[in-house]
Short mmCIF file of C-alpha atoms in Angstrom, two decimals:
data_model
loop_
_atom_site.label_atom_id
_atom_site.label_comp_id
_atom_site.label_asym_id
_atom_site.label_seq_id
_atom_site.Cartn_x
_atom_site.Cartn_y
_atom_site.Cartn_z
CA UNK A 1 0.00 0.00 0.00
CA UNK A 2 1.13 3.25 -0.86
CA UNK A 3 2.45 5.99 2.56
CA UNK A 4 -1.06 8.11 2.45
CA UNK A 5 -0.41 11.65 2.44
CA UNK A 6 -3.39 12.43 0.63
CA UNK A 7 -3.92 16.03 2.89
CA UNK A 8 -0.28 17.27 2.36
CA UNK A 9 -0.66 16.80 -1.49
CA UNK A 10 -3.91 19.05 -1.31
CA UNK A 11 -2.09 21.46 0.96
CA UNK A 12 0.72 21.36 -1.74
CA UNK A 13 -1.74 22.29 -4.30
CA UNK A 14 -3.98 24.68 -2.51
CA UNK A 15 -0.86 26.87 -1.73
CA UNK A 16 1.95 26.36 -3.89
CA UNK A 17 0.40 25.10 -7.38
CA UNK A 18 -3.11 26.69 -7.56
CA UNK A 19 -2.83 29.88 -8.81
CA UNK A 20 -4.08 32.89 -6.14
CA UNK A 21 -7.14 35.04 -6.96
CA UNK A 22 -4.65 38.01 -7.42
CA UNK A 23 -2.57 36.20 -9.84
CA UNK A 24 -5.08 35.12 -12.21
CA UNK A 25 -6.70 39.03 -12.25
CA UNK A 26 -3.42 40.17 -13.11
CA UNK A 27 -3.34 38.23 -16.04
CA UNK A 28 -6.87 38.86 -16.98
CA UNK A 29 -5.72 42.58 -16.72
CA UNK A 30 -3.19 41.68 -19.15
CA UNK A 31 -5.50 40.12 -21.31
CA UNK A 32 -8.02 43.39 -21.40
CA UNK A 33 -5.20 45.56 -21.63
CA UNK A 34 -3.48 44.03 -25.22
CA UNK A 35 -7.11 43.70 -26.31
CA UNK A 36 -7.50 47.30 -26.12
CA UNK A 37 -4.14 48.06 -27.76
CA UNK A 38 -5.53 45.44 -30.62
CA UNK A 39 -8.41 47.33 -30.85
CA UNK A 40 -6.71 50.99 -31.28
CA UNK A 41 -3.71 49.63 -33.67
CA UNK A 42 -6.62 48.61 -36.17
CA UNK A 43 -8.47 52.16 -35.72
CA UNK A 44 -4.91 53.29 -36.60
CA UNK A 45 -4.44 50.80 -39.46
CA UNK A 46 -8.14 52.01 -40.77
CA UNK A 47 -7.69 55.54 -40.67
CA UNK A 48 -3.98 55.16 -42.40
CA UNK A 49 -5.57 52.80 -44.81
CA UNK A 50 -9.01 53.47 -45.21
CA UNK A 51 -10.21 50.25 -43.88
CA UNK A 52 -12.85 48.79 -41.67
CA UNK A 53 -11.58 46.18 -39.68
CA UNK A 54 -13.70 45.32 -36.39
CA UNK A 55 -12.91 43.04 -33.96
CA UNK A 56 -16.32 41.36 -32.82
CA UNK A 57 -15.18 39.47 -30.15
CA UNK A 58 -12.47 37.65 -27.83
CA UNK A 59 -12.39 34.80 -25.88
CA UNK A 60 -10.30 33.08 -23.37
CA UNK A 61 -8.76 29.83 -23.87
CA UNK A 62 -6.38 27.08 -22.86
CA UNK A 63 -5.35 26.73 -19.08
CA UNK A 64 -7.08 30.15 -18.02
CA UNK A 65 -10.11 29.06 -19.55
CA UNK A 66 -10.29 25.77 -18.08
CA UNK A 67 -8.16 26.71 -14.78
CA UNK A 68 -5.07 24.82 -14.28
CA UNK A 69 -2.39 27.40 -14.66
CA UNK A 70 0.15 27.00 -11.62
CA UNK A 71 2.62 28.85 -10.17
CA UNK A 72 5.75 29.41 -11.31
CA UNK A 73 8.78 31.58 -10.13
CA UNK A 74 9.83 32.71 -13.34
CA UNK A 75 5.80 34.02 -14.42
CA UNK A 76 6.23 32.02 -17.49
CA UNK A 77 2.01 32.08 -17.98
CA UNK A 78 0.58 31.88 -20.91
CA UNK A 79 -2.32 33.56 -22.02
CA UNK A 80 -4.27 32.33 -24.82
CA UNK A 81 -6.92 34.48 -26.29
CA UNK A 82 -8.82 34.16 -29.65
CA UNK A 83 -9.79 37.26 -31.61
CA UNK A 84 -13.03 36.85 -33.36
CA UNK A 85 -13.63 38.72 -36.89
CA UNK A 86 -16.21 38.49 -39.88
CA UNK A 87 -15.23 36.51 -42.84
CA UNK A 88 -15.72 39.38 -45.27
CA UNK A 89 -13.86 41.48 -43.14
CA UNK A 90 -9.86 39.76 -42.95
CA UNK A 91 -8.16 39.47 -45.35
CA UNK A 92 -8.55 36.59 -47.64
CA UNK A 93 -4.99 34.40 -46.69
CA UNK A 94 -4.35 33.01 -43.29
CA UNK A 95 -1.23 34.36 -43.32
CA UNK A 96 -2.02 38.03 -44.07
CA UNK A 97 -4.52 37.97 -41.13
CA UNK A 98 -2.06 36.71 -39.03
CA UNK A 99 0.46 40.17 -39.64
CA UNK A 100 -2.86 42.33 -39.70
CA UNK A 101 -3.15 41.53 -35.89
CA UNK A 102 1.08 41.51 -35.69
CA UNK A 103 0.86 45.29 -37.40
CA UNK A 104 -1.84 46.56 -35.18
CA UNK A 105 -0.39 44.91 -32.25
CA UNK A 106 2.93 46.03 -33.10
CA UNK A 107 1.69 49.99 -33.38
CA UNK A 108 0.94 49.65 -29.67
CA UNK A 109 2.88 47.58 -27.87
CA UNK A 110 5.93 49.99 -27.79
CA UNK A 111 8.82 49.88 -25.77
CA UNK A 112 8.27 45.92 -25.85
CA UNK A 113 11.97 44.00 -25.64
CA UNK A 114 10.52 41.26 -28.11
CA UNK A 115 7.76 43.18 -30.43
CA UNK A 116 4.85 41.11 -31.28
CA UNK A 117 5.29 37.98 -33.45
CA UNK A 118 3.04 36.21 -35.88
CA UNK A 119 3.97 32.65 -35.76
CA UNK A 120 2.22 29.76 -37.50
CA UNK A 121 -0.89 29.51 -35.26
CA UNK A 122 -1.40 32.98 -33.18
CA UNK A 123 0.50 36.51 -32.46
CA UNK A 124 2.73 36.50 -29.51
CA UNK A 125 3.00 39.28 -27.32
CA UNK A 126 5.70 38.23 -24.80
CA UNK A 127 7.00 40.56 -21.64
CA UNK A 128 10.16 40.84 -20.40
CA UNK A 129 9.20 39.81 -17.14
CA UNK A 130 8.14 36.18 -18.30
CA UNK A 131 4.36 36.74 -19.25
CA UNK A 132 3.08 35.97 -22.92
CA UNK A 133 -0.16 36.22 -25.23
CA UNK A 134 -1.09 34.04 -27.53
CA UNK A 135 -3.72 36.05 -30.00
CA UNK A 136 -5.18 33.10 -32.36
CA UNK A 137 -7.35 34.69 -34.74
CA UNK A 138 -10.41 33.38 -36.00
CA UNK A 139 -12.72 34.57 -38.86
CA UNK A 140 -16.57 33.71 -38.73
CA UNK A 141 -19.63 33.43 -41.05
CA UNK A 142 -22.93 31.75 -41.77
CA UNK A 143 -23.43 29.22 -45.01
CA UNK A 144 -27.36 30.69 -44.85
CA UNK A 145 -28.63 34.13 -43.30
CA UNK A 146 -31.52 32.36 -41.30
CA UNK A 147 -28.62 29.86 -39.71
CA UNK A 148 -28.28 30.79 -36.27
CA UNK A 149 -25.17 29.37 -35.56
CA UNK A 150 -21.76 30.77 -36.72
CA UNK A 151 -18.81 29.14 -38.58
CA UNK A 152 -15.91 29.62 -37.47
CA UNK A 153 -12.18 29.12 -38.78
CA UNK A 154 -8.41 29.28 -37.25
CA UNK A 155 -6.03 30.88 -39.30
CA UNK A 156 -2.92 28.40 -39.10
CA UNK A 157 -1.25 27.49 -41.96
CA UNK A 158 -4.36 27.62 -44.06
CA UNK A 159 -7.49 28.24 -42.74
CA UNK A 160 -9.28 25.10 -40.70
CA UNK A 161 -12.10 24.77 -38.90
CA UNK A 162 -12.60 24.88 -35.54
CA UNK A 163 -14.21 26.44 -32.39
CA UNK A 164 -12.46 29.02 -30.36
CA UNK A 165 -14.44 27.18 -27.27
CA UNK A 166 -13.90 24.13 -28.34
CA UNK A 167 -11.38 22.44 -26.15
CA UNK A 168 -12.30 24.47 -23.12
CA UNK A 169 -15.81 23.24 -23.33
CA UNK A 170 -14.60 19.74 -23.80
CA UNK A 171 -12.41 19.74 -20.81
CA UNK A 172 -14.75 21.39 -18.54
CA UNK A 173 -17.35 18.86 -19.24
CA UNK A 174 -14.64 16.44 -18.66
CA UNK A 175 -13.27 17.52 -15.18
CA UNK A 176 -16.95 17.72 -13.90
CA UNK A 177 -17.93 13.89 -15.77
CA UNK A 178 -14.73 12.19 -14.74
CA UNK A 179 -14.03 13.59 -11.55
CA UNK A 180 -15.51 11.78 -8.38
CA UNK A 181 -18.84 13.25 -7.17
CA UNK A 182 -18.31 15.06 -3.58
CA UNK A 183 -21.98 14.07 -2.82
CA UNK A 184 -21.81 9.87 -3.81
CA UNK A 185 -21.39 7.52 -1.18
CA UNK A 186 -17.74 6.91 -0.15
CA UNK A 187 -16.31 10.10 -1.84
CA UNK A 188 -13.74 11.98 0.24
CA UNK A 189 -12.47 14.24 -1.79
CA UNK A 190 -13.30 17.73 -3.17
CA UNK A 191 -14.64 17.62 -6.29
CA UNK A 192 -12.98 18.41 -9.66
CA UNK A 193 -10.06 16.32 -8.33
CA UNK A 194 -9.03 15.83 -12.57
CA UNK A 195 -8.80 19.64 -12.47
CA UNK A 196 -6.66 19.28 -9.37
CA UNK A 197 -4.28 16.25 -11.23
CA UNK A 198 -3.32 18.01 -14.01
CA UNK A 199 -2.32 21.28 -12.19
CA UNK A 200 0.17 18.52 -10.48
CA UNK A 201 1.27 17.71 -13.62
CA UNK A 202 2.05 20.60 -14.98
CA UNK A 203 4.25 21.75 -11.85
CA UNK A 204 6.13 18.70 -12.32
CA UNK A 205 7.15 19.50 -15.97
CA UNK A 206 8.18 23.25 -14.74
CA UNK A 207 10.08 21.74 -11.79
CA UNK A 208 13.19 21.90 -13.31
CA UNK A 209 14.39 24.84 -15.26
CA UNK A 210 16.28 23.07 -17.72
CA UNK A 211 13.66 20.73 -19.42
CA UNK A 212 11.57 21.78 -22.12
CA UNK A 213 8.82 19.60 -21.85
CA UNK A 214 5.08 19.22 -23.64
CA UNK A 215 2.95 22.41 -23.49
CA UNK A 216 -0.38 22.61 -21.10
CA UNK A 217 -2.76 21.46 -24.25
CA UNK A 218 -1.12 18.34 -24.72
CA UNK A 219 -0.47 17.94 -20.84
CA UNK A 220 -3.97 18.44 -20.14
CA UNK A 221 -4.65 15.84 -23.22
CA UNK A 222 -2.88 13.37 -21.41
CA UNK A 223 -4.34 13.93 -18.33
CA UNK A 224 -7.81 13.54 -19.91
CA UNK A 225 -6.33 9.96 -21.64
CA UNK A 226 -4.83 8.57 -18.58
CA UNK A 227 -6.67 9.92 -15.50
CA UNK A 228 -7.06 7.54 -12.88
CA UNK A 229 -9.52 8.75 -10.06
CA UNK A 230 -9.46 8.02 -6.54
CA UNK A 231 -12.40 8.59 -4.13
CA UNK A 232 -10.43 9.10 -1.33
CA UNK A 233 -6.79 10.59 -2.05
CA UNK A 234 -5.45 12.93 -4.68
CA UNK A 235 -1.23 11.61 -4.17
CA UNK A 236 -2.79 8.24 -5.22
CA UNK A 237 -5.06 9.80 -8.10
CA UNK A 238 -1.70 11.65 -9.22
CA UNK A 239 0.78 8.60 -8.74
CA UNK A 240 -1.79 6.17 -10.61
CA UNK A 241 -2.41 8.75 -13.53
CA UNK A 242 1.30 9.58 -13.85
CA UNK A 243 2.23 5.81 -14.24
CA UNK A 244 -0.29 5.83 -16.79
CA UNK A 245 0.61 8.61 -18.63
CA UNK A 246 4.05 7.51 -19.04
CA UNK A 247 3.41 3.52 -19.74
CA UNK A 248 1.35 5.59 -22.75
CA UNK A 249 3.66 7.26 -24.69
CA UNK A 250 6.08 4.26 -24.55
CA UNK A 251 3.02 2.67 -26.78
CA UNK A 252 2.81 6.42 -29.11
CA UNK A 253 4.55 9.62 -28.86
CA UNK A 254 1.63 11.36 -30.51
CA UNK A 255 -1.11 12.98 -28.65
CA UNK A 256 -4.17 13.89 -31.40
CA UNK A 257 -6.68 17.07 -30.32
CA UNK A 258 -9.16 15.78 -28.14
CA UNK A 259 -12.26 17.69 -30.13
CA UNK A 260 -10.80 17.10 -33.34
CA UNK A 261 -9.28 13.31 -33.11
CA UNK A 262 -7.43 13.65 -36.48
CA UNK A 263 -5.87 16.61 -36.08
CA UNK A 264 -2.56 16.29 -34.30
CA UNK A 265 -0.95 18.23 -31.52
CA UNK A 266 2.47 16.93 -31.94
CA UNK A 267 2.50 17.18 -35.66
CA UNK A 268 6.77 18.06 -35.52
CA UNK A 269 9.32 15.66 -34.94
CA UNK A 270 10.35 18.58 -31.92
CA UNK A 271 6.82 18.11 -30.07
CA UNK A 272 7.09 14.06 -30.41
CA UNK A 273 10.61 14.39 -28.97
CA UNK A 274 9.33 16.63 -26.06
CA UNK A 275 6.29 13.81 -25.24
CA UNK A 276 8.97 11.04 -25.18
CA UNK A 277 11.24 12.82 -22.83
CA UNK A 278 8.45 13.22 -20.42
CA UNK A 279 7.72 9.77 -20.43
CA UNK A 280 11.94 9.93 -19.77
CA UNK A 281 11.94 12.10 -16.76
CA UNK A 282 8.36 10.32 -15.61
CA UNK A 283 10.59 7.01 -15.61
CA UNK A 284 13.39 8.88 -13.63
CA UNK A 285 11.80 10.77 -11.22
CA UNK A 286 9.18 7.59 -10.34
CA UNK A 287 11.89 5.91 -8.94
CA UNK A 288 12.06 8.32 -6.12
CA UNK A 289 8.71 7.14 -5.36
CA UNK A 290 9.18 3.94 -5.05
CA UNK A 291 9.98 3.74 -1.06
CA UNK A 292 6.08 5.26 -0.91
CA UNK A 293 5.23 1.31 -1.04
CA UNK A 294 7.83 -0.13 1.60
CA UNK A 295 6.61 -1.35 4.67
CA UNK A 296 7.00 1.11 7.71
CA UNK A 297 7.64 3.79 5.28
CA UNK A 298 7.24 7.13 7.52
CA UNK A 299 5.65 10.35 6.98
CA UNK A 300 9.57 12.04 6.67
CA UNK A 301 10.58 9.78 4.45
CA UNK A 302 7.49 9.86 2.56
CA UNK A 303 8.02 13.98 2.19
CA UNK A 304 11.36 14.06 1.55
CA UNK A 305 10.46 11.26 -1.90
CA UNK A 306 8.08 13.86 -3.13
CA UNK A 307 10.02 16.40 -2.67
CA UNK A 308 12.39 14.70 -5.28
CA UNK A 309 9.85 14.16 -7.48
CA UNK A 310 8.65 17.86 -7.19
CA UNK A 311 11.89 19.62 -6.49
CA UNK A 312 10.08 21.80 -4.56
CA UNK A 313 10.44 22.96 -0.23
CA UNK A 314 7.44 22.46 0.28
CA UNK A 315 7.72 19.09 0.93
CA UNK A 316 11.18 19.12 2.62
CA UNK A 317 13.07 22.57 3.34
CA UNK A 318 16.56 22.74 2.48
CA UNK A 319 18.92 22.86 5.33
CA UNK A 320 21.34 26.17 5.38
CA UNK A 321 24.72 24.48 4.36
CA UNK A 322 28.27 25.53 4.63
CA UNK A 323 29.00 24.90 1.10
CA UNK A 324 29.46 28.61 0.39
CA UNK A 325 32.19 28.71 3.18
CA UNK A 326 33.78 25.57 2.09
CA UNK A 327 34.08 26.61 -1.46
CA UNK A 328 35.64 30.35 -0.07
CA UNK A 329 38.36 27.90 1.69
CA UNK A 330 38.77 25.78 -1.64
CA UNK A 331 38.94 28.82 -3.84
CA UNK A 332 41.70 30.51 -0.95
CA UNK A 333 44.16 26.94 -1.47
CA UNK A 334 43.73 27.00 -4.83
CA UNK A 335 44.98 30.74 -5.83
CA UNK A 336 46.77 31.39 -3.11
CA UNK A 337 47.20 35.09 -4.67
CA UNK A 338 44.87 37.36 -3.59
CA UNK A 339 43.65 38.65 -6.83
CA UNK A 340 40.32 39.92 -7.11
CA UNK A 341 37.48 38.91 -9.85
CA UNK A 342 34.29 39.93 -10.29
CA UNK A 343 32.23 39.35 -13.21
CA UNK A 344 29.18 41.29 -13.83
CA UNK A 345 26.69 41.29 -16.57
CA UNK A 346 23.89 43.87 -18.33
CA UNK A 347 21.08 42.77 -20.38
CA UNK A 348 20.94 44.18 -24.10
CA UNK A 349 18.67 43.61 -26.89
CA UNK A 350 19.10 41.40 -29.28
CA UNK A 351 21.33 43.81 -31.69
CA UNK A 352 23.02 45.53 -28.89
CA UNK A 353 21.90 48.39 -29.26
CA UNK A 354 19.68 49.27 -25.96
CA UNK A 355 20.21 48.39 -22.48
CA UNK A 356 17.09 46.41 -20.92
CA UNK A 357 16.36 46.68 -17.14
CA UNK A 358 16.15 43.38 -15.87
CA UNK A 359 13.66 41.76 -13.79
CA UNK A 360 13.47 38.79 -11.19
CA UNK A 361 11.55 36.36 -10.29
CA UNK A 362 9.45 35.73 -7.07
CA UNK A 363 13.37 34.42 -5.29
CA UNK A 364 14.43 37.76 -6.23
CA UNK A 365 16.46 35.62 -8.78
CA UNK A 366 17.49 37.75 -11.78
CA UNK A 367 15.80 36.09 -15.21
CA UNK A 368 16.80 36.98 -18.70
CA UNK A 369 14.46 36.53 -21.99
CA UNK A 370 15.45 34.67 -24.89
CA UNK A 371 16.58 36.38 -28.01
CA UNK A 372 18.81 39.09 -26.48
CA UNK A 373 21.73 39.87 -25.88
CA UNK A 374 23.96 39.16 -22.45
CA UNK A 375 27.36 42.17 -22.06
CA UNK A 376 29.66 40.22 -19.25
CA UNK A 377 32.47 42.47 -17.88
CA UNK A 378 35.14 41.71 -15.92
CA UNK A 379 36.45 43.08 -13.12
CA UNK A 380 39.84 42.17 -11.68
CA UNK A 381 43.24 43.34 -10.04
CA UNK A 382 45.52 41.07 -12.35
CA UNK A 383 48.54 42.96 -13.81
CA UNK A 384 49.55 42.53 -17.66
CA UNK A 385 49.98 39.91 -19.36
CA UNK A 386 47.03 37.70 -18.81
CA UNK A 387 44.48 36.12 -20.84
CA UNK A 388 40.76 35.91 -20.20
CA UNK A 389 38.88 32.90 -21.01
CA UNK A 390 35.20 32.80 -20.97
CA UNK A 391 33.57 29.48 -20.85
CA UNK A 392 29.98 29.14 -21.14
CA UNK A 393 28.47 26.12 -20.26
CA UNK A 394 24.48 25.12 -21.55
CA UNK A 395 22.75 23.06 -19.80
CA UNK A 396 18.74 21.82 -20.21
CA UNK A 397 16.89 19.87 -23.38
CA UNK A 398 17.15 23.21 -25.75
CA UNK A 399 21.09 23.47 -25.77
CA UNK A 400 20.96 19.56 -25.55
CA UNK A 401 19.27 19.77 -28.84
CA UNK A 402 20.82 21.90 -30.60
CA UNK A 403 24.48 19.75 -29.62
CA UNK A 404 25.84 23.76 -28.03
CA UNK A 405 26.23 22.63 -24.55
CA UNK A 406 30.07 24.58 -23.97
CA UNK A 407 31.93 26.72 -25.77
CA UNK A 408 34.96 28.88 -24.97
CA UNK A 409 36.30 32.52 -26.32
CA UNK A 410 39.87 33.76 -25.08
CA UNK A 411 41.29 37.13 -25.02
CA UNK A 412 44.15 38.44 -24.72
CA UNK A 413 45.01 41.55 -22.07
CA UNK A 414 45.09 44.25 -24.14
CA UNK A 415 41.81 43.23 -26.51
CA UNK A 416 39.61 43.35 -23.18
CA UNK A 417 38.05 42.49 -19.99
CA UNK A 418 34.23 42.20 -21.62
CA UNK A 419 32.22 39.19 -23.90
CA UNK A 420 28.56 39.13 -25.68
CA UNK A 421 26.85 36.06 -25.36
CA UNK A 422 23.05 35.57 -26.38
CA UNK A 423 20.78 34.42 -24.59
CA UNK A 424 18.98 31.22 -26.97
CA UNK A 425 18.38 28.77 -24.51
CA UNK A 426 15.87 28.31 -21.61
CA UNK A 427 17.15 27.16 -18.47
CA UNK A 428 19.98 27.84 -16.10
CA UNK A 429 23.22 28.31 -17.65
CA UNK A 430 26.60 28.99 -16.26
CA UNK A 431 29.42 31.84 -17.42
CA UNK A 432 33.32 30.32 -15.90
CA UNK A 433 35.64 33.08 -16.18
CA UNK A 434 39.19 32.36 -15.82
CA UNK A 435 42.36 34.67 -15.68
CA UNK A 436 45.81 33.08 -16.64
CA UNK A 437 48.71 34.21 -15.99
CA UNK A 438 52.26 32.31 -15.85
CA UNK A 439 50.62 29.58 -17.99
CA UNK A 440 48.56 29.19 -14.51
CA UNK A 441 44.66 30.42 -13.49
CA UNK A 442 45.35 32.48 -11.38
CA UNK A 443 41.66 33.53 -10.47
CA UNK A 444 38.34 32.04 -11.30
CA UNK A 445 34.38 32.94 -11.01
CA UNK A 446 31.56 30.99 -11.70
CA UNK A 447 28.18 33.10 -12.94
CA UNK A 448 24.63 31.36 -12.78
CA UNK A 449 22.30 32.93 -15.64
CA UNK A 450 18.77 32.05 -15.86
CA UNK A 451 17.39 32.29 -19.02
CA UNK A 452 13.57 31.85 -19.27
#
């Protein structure tokens, strides 16, 4: 039998996975206020172009729409809205409605370090401090005048059909169906407990900040696949659903849209990969669990196996160590000269042009976007000649990828004490800067950059 701590889960989730009531306005604030830049960048683009184009509507979707967004340190959310038009009044290709929205975004969202994107399925407006919108747009019609039900179509690639509340109504239908019912017999748990599951699930694939792992639409897909319910504990609902979901992709790597079953959501060989390495770090991390089932297994040790599996405090705080005081002692008896390095680094943009104020995350950690532009300098009290070597080492699935996990650049003393690196991968990455001198290193610093 598996060590029940079925009320520490929930107190997990109710207070570090759930999003707060404050959170979720804020990003509903977000959500109003790049629908009302929208909405002035096409008065703009009519007036400069004597056109007409109206938005009629907008709707939430994906994890706001069918609440499970979670917390996470780095406010990495996602906001997924769909931006409703007429037919006659878009223009014709997919494409060209895609950079009417980019263009009228683009006239309003100033100042922005990454200016809004069309990609392949929506318009991304992303913030520096970690917070992105997803505008899809959709374009709507009736076949007869007296129909009173719209069409409507996403403009992807091509134009397709589907319904902007498509998945969220399917999904909230399911977590009500599938869930247990708080008011049949033998039920001990609050309802919506599938609602409750994938939240877990989705804080375990942000746990670490090196893995790029399955967006929440195919999470939430797999959660609706595999779910397992339990009427009287959630860490057994999660455990059970988990095992499921990852003896499932060892069977397929694909995950198809739940409303439209042949339309894929892991079309690229890039989103199969990312499916298969959850079922990877799902086989890892399981293991961890495994003393859950040994007999006499205690509450502690119970905690402290979650807490593995989550990387997270909550379930066991870390101890203050003296590791920062034995490293000062290492660092003394191995340069035994007392010279002096300190590296320091300033965010750019991605040409180098402008300097970016940078933000941090809710551990006051300092986070950098992708696609800009990283200006190390470094300060020291070595006398000529030295050399400088900067060594970068990548670390996480994206710089595993791409094969760019280290590379090195070396200057000489008189060609300077700074480096530009960009900053192209998520996760935590480290800068090693080392002075020689005498054919020895002669000082050394290590510098931790989180790139989100």
């Amino acid at each position: 039998m598996m060590l029940n701590l079925h009320n520490e889960m929930k107190a997990f989730h109710d207070n570090e996975v759930r999003l707060s009531g404050a959170e979720a306005n804020k990003l509903r604030k977000l959500k109003k206020t790049n629908i009302n830049r929208l909405k002035n960048g096409l008065l703009e683009i009519n007036e400069e172009k004597n056109k007409k184009y109206v938005l009629v509507d907008n709707i939430v979707q994906g994890s706001i729409a069918i609440s499970t967004v979670t917390q996470n340190d780095e406010n990495d959310y996602d906001i997924d809205v769909a931006v409703i038009f007429d037919k006659n009044n878009l223009p014709a290709s997919a494409l060209d409605s895609r950079k009417l929205i980019e263009d009228a975004l683009c006239r309003k969202c100033t100042n922005f370090v990454i200016a809004p994107t069309a990609g392949k399925n929506a318009i991304r407006v992303q913030y520096q401090a970690g917070y992105h919108i997803d505008f899809a747009v959709y374009r709507r019609y009736k076949e007869k005048d007296e129909d009173q039900d719209f069409i409507f179509e996403h403009a992807g690639p091509s134009w397709n059909l589907r319904h902007p509340r498509g998945i969220r109504d399917y999904f909230n239908q399911q977590i009500r169906e599938e869930s247990p019912k708080e008011s049949d017999e033998g039920v001990y748990v609050k309802k919506n407990q599938m609602r409750r599951i994938t939240r877990l699930l989705k804080m375990f694939a942000r746990s670490r900040s090196n893995w790029s792992l399955p967006g929440g639409v195919i999470l939430t897909t797999l959660v609706d696949e595999c779910y397992v319910p339990n009427n009287e504990r959630d860490d057994k609902s999660f455990y059970d659903t988990i095992v499921a979901i990852k003896n499932r992709i060892v069977l397929s790597n694909n995950v198809n849209n739940p409303t439209e079953r042949s339309l894929s959501l892991t079309p690229k060989e890039n989103h199969k990969r990312k499916v298969t390495r959850l079922k990877d770090y799902l086989e890892d991390k399981l293991t961890n669990l495994d003393v859950l089932f040994e007999h006499g297994c205690t509450g502690e040790k119970g905690k402290k196996a979650w807490k593995k599996f989550f990387n997270h405090d909550y379930w066991a705080p870390e101890e203050v160590s003296k590791s920062a005081e034995r490293e000062f002692y290492a660092e003394r008896a191995q340069y035994p000269v007392a010279y002096r390095l300190d590296v320091r680094y300033e965010l750019y943009n991605r040409n180098k042009s402008n300097k970016l104020s940078y933000k941090t995350n809710r551990r006051n950690e300092r986070i950098n976007p992708k696609y800009c532009s990283l200006f190390f300098e470094a300060n020291h009290n070595v006398p000529a000649p030295y050399e400088i070597v900067w060594e970068v080492n990548n670390k996480g699935d994206e710089a595993h990828d791409i094969n760019d996990l280290e590379h090195s650049t070396s200057y000489k003393h008189y060609e300077g004490n700074y480096h530009w690196e960009g900053t192209s991968y998520k996760g935590t990455h480290s800068m090693n800067v080392s002075i020689i001198k005498d054919s020895r290193v002669v000082a050394k610093k290590e510098v931790l950059v989180t790139i989100i």
